[in-house]
XYZ file of C-alpha atoms in Angstrom:
520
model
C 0.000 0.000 0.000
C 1.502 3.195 -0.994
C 1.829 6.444 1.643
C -1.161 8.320 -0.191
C -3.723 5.345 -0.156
C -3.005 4.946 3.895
C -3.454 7.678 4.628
C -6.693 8.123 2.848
C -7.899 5.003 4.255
C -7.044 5.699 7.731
C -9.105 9.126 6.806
C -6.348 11.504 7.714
C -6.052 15.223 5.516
C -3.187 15.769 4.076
C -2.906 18.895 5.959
C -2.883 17.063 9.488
C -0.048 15.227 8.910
C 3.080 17.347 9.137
C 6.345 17.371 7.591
C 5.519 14.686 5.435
C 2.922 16.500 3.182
C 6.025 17.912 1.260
C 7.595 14.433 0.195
C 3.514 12.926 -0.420
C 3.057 15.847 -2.501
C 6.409 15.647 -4.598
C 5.600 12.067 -5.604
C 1.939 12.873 -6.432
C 3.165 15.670 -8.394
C 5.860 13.236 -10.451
C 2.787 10.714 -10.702
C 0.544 12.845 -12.434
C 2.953 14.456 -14.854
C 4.243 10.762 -15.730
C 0.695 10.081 -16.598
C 0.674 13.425 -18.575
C 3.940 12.262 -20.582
C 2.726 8.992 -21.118
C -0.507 10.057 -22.687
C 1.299 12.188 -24.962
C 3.941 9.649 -25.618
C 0.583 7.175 -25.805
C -1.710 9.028 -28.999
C 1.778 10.748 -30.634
C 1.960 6.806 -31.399
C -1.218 7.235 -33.763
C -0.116 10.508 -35.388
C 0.111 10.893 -39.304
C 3.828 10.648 -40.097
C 3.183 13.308 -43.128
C 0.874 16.136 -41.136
C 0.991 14.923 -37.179
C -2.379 14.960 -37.133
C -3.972 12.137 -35.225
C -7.486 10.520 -35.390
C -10.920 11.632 -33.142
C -10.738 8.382 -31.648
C -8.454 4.874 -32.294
C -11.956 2.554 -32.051
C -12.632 3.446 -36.264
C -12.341 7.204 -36.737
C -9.800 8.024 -39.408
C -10.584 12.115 -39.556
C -9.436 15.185 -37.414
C -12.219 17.616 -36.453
C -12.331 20.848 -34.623
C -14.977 19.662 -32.015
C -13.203 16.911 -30.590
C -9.742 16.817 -31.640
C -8.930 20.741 -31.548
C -10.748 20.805 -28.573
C -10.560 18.161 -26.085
C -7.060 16.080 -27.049
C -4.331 18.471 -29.519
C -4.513 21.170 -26.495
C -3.425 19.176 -23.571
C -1.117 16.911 -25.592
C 0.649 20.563 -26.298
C 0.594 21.388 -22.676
C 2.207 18.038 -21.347
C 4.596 18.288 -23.758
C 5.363 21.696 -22.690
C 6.007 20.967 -19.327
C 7.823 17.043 -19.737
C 9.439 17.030 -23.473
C 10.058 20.607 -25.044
C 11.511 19.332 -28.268
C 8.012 17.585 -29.225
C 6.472 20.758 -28.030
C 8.479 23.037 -30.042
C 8.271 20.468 -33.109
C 5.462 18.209 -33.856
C 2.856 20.032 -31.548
C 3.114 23.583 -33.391
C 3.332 21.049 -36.688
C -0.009 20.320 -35.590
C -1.103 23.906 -35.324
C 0.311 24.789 -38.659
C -1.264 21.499 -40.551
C -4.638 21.563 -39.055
C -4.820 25.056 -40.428
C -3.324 24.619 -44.090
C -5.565 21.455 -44.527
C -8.620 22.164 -42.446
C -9.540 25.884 -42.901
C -12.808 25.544 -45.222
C -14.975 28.754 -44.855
C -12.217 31.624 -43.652
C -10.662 30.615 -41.209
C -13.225 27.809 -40.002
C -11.843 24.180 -39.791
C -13.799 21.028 -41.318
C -13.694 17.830 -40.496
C -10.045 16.063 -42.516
C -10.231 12.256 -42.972
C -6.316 11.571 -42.476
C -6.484 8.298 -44.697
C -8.335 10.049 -47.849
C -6.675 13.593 -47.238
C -9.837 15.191 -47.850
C -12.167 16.843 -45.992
C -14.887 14.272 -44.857
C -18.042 16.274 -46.160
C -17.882 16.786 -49.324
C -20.064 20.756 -48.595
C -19.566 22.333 -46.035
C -22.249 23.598 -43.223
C -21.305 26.942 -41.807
C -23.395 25.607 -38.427
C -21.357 22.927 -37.681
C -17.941 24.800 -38.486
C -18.985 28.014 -36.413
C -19.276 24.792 -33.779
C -16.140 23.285 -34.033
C -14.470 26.727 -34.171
C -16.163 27.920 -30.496
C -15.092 24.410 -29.356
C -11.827 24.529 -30.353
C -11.975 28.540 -28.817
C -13.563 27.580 -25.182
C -11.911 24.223 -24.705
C -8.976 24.606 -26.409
C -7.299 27.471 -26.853
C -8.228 29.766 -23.687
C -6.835 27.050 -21.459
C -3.772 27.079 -23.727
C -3.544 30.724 -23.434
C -4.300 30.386 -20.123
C -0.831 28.658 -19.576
C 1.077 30.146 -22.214
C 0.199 33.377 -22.306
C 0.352 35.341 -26.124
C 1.200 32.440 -28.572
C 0.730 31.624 -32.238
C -2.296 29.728 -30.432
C -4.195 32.789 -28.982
C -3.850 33.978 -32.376
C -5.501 31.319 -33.697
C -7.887 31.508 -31.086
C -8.717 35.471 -32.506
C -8.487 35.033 -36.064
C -11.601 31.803 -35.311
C -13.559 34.540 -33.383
C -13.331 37.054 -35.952
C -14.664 34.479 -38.704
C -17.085 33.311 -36.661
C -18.574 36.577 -36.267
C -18.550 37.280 -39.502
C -20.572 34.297 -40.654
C -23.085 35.450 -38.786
C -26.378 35.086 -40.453
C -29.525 34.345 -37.514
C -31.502 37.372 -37.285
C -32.428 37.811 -33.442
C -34.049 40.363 -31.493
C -30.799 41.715 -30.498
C -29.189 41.316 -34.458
C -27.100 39.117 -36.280
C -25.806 36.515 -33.942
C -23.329 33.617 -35.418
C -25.833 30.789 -33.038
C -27.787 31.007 -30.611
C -28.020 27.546 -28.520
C -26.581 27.493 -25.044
C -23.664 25.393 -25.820
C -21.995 27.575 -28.425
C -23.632 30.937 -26.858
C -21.976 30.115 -23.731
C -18.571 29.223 -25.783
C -19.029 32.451 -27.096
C -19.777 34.547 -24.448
C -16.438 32.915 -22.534
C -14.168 33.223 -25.456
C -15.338 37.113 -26.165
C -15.013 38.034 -22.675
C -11.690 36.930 -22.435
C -10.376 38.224 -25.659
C -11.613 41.092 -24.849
C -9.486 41.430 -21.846
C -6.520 39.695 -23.433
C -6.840 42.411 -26.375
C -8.651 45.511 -25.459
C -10.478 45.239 -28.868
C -13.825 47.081 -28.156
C -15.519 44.846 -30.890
C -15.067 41.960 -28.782
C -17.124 43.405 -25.555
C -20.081 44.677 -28.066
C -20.337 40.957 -29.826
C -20.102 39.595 -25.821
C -23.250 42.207 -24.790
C -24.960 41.383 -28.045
C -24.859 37.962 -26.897
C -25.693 39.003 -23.113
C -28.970 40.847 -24.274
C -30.158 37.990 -25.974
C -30.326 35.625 -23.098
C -30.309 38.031 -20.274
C -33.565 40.024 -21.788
C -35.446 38.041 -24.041
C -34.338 34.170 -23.707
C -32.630 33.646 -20.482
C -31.796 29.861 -19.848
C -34.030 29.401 -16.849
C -37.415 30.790 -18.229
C -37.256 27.854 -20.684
C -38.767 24.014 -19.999
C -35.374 22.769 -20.163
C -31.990 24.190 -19.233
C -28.788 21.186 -18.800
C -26.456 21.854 -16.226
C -24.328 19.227 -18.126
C -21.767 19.275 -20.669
C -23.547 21.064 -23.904
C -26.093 23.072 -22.157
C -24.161 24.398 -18.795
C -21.604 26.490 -20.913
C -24.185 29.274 -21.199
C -24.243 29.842 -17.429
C -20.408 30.359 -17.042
C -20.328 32.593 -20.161
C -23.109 34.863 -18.440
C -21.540 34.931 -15.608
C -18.619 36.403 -17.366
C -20.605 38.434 -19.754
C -22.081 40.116 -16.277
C -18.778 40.530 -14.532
C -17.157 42.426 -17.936
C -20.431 44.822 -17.490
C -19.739 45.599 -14.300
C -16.222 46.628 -15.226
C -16.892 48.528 -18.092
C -20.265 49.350 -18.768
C -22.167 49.562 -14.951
C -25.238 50.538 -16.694
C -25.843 47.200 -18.732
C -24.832 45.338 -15.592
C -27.739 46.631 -13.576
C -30.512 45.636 -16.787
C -29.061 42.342 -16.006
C -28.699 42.163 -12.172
C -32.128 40.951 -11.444
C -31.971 38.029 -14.290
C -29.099 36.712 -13.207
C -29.403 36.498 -9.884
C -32.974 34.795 -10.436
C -31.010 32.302 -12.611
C -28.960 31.339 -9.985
C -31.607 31.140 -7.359
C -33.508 29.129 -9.722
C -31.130 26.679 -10.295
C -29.736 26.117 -6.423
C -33.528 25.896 -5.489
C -34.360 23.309 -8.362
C -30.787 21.598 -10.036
C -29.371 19.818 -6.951
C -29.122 17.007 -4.601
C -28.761 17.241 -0.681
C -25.235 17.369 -0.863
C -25.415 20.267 -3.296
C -24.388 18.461 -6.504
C -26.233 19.338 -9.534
C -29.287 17.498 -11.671
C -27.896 16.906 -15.293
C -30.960 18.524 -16.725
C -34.401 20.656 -15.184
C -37.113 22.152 -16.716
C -36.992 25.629 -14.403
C -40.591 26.636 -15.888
C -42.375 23.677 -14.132
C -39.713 23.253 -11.231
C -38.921 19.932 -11.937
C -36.223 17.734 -12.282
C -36.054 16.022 -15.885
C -32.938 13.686 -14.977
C -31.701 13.257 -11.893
C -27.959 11.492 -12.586
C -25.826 13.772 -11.495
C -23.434 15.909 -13.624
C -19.891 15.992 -13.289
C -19.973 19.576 -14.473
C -20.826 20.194 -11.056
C -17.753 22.469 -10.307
C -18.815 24.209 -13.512
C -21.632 25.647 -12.631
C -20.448 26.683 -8.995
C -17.559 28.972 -10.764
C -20.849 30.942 -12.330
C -22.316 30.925 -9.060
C -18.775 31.779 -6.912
C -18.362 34.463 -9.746
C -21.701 36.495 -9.296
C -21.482 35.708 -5.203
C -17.578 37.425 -5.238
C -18.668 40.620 -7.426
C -22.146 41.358 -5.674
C -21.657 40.173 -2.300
C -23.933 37.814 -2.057
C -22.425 35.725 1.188
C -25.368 33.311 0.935
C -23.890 31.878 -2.827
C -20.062 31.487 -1.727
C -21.544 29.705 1.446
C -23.614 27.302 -1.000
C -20.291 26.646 -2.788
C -18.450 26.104 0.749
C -20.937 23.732 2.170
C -20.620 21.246 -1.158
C -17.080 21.264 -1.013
C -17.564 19.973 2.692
C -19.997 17.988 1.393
C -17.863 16.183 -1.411
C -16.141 13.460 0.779
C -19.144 11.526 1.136
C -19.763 11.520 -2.997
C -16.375 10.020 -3.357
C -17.317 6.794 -5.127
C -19.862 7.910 -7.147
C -19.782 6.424 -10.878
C -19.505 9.836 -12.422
C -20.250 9.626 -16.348
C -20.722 5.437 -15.877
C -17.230 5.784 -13.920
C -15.634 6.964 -17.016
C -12.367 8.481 -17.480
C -13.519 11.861 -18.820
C -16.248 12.081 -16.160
C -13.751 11.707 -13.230
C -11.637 14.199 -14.814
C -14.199 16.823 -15.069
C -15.431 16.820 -11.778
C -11.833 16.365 -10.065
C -11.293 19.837 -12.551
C -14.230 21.428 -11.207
C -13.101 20.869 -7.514
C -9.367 21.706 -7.988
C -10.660 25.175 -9.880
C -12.855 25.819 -6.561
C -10.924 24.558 -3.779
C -8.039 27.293 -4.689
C -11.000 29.846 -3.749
C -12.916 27.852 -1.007
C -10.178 25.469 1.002
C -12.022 22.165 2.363
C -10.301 19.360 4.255
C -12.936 17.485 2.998
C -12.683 18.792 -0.505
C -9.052 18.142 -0.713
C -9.429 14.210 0.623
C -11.714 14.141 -2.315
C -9.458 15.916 -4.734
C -6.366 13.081 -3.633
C -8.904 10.385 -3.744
C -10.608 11.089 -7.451
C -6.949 11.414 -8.703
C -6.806 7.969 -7.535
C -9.385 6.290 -8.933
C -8.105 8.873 -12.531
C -4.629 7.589 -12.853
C -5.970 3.861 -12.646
C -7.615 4.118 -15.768
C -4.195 4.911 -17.503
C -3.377 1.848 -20.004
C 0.388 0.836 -20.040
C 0.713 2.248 -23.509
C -0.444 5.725 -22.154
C -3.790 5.467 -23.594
C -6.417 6.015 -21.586
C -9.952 5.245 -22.907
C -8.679 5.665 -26.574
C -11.066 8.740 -27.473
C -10.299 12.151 -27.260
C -11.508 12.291 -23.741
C -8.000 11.109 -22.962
C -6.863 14.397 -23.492
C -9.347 16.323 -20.726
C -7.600 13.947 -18.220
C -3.918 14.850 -19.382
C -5.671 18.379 -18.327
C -7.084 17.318 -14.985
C -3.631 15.632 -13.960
C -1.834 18.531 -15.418
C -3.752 20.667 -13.010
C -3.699 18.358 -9.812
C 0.200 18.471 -10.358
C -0.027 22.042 -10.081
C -1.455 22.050 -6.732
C 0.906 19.715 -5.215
C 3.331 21.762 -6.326
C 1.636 24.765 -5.960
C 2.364 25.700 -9.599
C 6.558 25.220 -9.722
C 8.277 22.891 -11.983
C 11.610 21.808 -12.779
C 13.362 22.105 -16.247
C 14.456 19.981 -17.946
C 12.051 17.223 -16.494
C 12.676 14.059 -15.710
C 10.333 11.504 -14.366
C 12.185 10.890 -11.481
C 12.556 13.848 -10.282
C 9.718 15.256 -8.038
C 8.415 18.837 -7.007
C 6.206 19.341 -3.769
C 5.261 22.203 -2.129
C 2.965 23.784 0.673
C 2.005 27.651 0.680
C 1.622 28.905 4.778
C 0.515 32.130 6.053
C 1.929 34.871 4.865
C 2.368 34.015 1.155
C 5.636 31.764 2.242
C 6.545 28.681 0.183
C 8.027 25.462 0.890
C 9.557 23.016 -1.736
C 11.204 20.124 -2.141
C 13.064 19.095 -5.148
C 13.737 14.895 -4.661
C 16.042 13.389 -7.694
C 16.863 9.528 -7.920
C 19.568 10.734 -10.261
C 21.904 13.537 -10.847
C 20.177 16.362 -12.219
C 21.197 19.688 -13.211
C 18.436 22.048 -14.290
C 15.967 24.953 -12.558
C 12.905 25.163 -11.040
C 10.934 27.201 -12.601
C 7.581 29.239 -10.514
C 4.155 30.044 -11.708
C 3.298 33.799 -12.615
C 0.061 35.851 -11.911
C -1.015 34.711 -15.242
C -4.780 36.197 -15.049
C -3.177 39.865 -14.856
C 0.158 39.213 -16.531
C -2.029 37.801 -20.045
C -5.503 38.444 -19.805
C -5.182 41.573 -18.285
C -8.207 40.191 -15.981
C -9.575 42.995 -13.300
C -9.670 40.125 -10.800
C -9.137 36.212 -10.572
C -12.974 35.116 -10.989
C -13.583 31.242 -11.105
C -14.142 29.945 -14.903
C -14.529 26.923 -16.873
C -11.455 25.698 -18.578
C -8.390 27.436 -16.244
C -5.695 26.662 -14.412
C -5.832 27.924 -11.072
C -2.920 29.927 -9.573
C -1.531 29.053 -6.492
C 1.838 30.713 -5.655
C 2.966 33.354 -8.160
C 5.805 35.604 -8.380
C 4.978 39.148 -9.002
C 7.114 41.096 -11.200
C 7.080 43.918 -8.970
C 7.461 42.128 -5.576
C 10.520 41.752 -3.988
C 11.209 37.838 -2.749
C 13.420 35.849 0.163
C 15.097 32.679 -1.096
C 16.635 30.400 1.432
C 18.105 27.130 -0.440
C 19.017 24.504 2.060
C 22.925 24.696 2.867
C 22.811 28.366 1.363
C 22.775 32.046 2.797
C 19.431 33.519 2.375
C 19.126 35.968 -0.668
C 16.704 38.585 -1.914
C 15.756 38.662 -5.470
C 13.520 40.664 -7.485
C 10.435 38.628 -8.864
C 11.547 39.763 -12.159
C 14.893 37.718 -11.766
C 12.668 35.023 -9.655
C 10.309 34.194 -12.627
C 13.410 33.344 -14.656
C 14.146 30.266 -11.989
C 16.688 28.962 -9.668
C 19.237 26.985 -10.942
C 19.713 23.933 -8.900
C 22.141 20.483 -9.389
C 21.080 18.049 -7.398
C 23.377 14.486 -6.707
C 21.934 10.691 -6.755
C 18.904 10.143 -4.545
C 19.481 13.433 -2.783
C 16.380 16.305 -2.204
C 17.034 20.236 -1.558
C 14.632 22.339 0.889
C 13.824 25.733 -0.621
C 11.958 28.497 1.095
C 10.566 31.232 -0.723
C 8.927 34.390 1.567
C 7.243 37.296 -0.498
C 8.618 40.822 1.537
C-alpha cells in the first residue's frame, strides 16, 4: 500500500499530517505528470507521419475535427509536452497547429472535419453551423486554457483570427441582431471566449459581440425561463459565459450590468432551489418553468456551474452563494465513489477539474481528501501504452492531472524534467513557500515558478472562477521583492523579475534540496 492510499484510508487530511505532506506531494506531483507524458507519448503513437495529425478516436475514426480533436485532445497533448518534453512541443505540436490550419480551414478561417487516410475533408459541402461549432469548441476548450498557460502564442492567435470568422458568418436574425448561433452550448462558448479576448486584447468589438450575446439571453431568452436548461456538458456552458458576460459589465459598462442584475441572480436562485441534490451536486438537466427535475444522474460539471455561481457571489456580495459553494465542497467526501459519467475516465476528470478550480477559492479538508482520492481512482484508468480510454476524452484527463500536479506543487516545476525527479510544495501564512526538489539521479536544471497569469495575459480585473483554467496558487509578481533560502545556502533577496526566470539547482543521486521562498 503506498503512503497516499493509507493515509486516505485511515481518513487523515493531508494537511494534518506534518512534515511529510512535502515528500507525499512531490511524488503525487511526479505521478501525475508521468501520466501526462505517457498520454502524450501514448496518442503521438497514432499521429500521421506526413501532417501529425492524429485521429478523433483509435476505435474506427480516421478524420481530425475541430470539435473533438482541436478541442478536447491536440490542447493538452501541447501542454504536457510543454512541461515534460520541449523538443516535441516546439516540433510536432506547433506542426499540428500549422497542418490543421493549411488542410482544415474551409470557410475563412473555419476548420472542417479532414479524414487523415483520404486527405480530404470528410463532407464533401460544407455547413457553416457545424464549423462556427467546431471553431467555439476549439476557442472555449482549447485554446483559452492554452492561453491560459502560455500566455500570447501563435495559439491565442488562432484563437482570434476563429472569433473574428465566426462573427462574420453570422447570419440568424435575433431580437438583439445578427448573432453567429444562438443555442446554449456555443452561446456560452461564445460569451467565454469574447469576454476573455476582450481582456486579453482591449479590442472594443469583442465586448459589443459579448453584450450582443448578453442581451439575448439576459432580456429576451434567459436559460431558466425555458422548460429545459442542462447543467451538463452542452447546455451548462451558457451559465459560465453569463456569468462572465455580467462581470465584464460591471467593469466597463455599470449601466448594462444593472438591466441584467435581477436576471441573473434569479437564474442562480432558480437553479440552487431546483438543479441539486442534498449534498449540493447538480441534476444533469431541469425544466426551471415547471420546477422539476427532468434527470436526476448527477453531472460531473458540477464544479462548472459553482464557478458561475462563486463568480456572481464574489462581485455582488452575495455571502449566501459562496456559502452554497463552501458547504458542497464539505460535502464532497461523502460523494467520493460515485460512478460519475458510468465511472468513465472523462467524467472523473471533469469533476476532479471542477473541484481543484474551486478549492483554490474555497479550502475544504474534505474537498481536498476528495481531490487526492478522485486522482486515484483517474490515474488507474491509464493503459500501459499511455492510452487512456482511446477517445479524445484522454486528453481532458492529461488536463485534470496537469492541473492536480499544479497544486501539489503549488504551480513550480523543474526544467528539464525528468520523471524521477519530483516537485512538492505547501504555501503557509503569509504568502511563504516550501519546496522540495527529490532526484533519484543527478540532475542539473531549474525550477521554474508560476506567474500571476490572469493579470500578466488576460489583463483580468480580478481572478474570478471559470470553466477551462488553471488555477494559480503561488505566483511571483514582477514587482514584488522575494526571500530565497536554499538549504545549505545564505538567504538571498531577489527581485520577482529575476525570480520568474528560476533557480538553478544540481542536485546528486537520490538526494532532495529544501527551498523556502517568503514574499517581503
Amino acid at each position: 500500500m503506498g503512503i497516499l492510499s493509507m493515509f486516505l484510508l485511515l481518513g487523515v487530511a493531508f494537511s494534518e499530517v506534518g512534515d511529510e505532506t512535502l515528500l507525499q506531494n512531490a511524488y503525487l506531483n511526479g505521478e501525475a505528470l508521468l501520466f501526462c507524458r505517457n498520454v502524450l507519448s501514448g496518442w503521438m503513437q497514432f499521429a500521421d507521419p506526413e501532417t501529425d495529425l492524429f485521429p478523433r478516436n483509435l476505435k474506427g475514426d480516421t478524420y481530425w475535427n475541430a470539435k473533438d480533436c482541436s478541442a478536447d485532445n491536440y490542447p493538452f497533448l501541447t501542454l504536457s509536452a510543454y512541461f515534460t518534453d520541449r523538443y516535441i512541443f516546439e516540433t510536432r505540436m506547433k506542426n499540428i497547429l500549422k497542418n490543421e490550419q493549411k488542410l482544415c480551414n474551409r470557410i475563412d478561417r473555419l476548420p472542417d472535419d479532414w479524414n487523415i487516410i483520404k486527405k480530404s475533408f470528410r463532407q464533401p459541402e460544407p455547413k457553416l453551423a457545424d464549423l462556427i461549432f467546431g471553431a467555439s469548441e476549439y476557442i472555449k476548450d482549447g485554446l483559452l486554457p492554452l492561453t491560459e498557460y502560455l500566455g500570447p502564442t501563435e495559439w491565442s492567435e488562432r484563437m482570434i483570427g476563429l472569433m473574428d470568422d465566426i462573427w462574420k458568418n453570422s447570419k440568424i436574425e435575433t431580437e438583439v441582431g445578427l448573432l453567429p448561433d444562438v443555442s446554449h452550448e456555443v452561446g456560452g462558448d461564445l460569451l467565454q471566449g469574447l469576454c476573455r479576448i476582450y481582456w486579453l486584447t482591449g479590442d472594443d468589438k469583442y465586448k459589443e459581440w459579448a453584450f450582443r450575446l448578453g442581451d439575448y439571453f439576459f432580456l429576451y431568452h434567459l436559460p431558466t425561463d425555458s422548460e429545459y436548461f442542462q447543467l451538463d456538458d452542452h447546455g451548462c456552458e451558457v451559465f459560465g459565459g453569463l456569468s462572465e458576460v455580467y462581470l465584464l459589465s460591471a467593469y466597463k459598462a455599470p449601466d448594462k450590468r444593472e438591466q441584467w442584475k435581477e436576471p441573473m441572480h434569479r437564474m442562480i436562485q432558480n437553479i440552487l432551489e431546483i438543479g441539486r441534490n442534498k449534498e449540493g451536486l447538480f441534476f444533469e438537466a431541469i425544466n426551471p418553468k415547471e420546477k422539476k427535475v427532468l434527470r436526476e444522474t448527477l453531472t460531473d460539471n458540477w464544479g462548472y456551474n459553482y464557478n458561475a455561481i462563486a463568480t456572481v457571489g464574489i462581485l455582488d456580495n452575495q455571502n449566501e452563494y459562496l456559502q452554497e459553494v463552501q458547504k458542497t465542497l464539505d460535502n464532497l467526501w461523502t460523494s467520493r465513489d460515485y460512478p460519475w459519467e458510468n465511472d468513465g475516465a472523462d467524467g472523473l476528470a471533469d469533476s476532479l477539474e471542477g473541484c481543484l478550480n474551486l478549492i483554490n477559492r474555497f479550502p475544504s479538508v474534505n474537498a481536498e481528501r476528495w481531490a487526492d482520492y478522485t486522482a486515484q481512482r483517474l490515474l488507474k484508468k491509464q493503459r500501459p501504452s499511455g492510452i487512456v480510454e482511446g477517445w479524445h476524452g484522454d486528453g481532458n484527463t492529461a488536463r485534470t492531472m496537469l492541473m492536480y500536479a499544479f497544486w501539489k506543487s503549488q504551480g513550480c516545476y523543474v526544467f528539464p524534467w525528468n520523471a524521477e525527479v519530483y516537485v512538492g510544495s505547501i504555501k503557509t501564512e503569509g504568502n511563504k513557500l516550501q519546496i522540495v526538489v527529490k532526484s533519484n539521479w543527478k540532475w542539473i536544471g531549474k525550477i521554474l515558478f508560476d506567474v500571476p497569469r490572469h493579470k500578466v495575459y488576460f489583463h483580468f480585473p480580478m481572478d474570478y472562477p471559470r470553466l477551462n483554467q488553471f488555477p494559480e496558487w503561488f505566483t511571483v509578481d514582477t514587482d514584488k521583492e522575494y526571500q530565497v533560502h536554499i538549504e545549505g545556502k545564505d538567504k538571498i533577496k531577489m527581485k520577482g523579475e529575476e525570480l520568474q526566470k528560476g533557480l538553478p539547482l544540481e542536485l546528486m543521486p537520490n538526494t532532495s534540496i529544501l527551498i523556502t521562498i517568503t514574499e517581503l
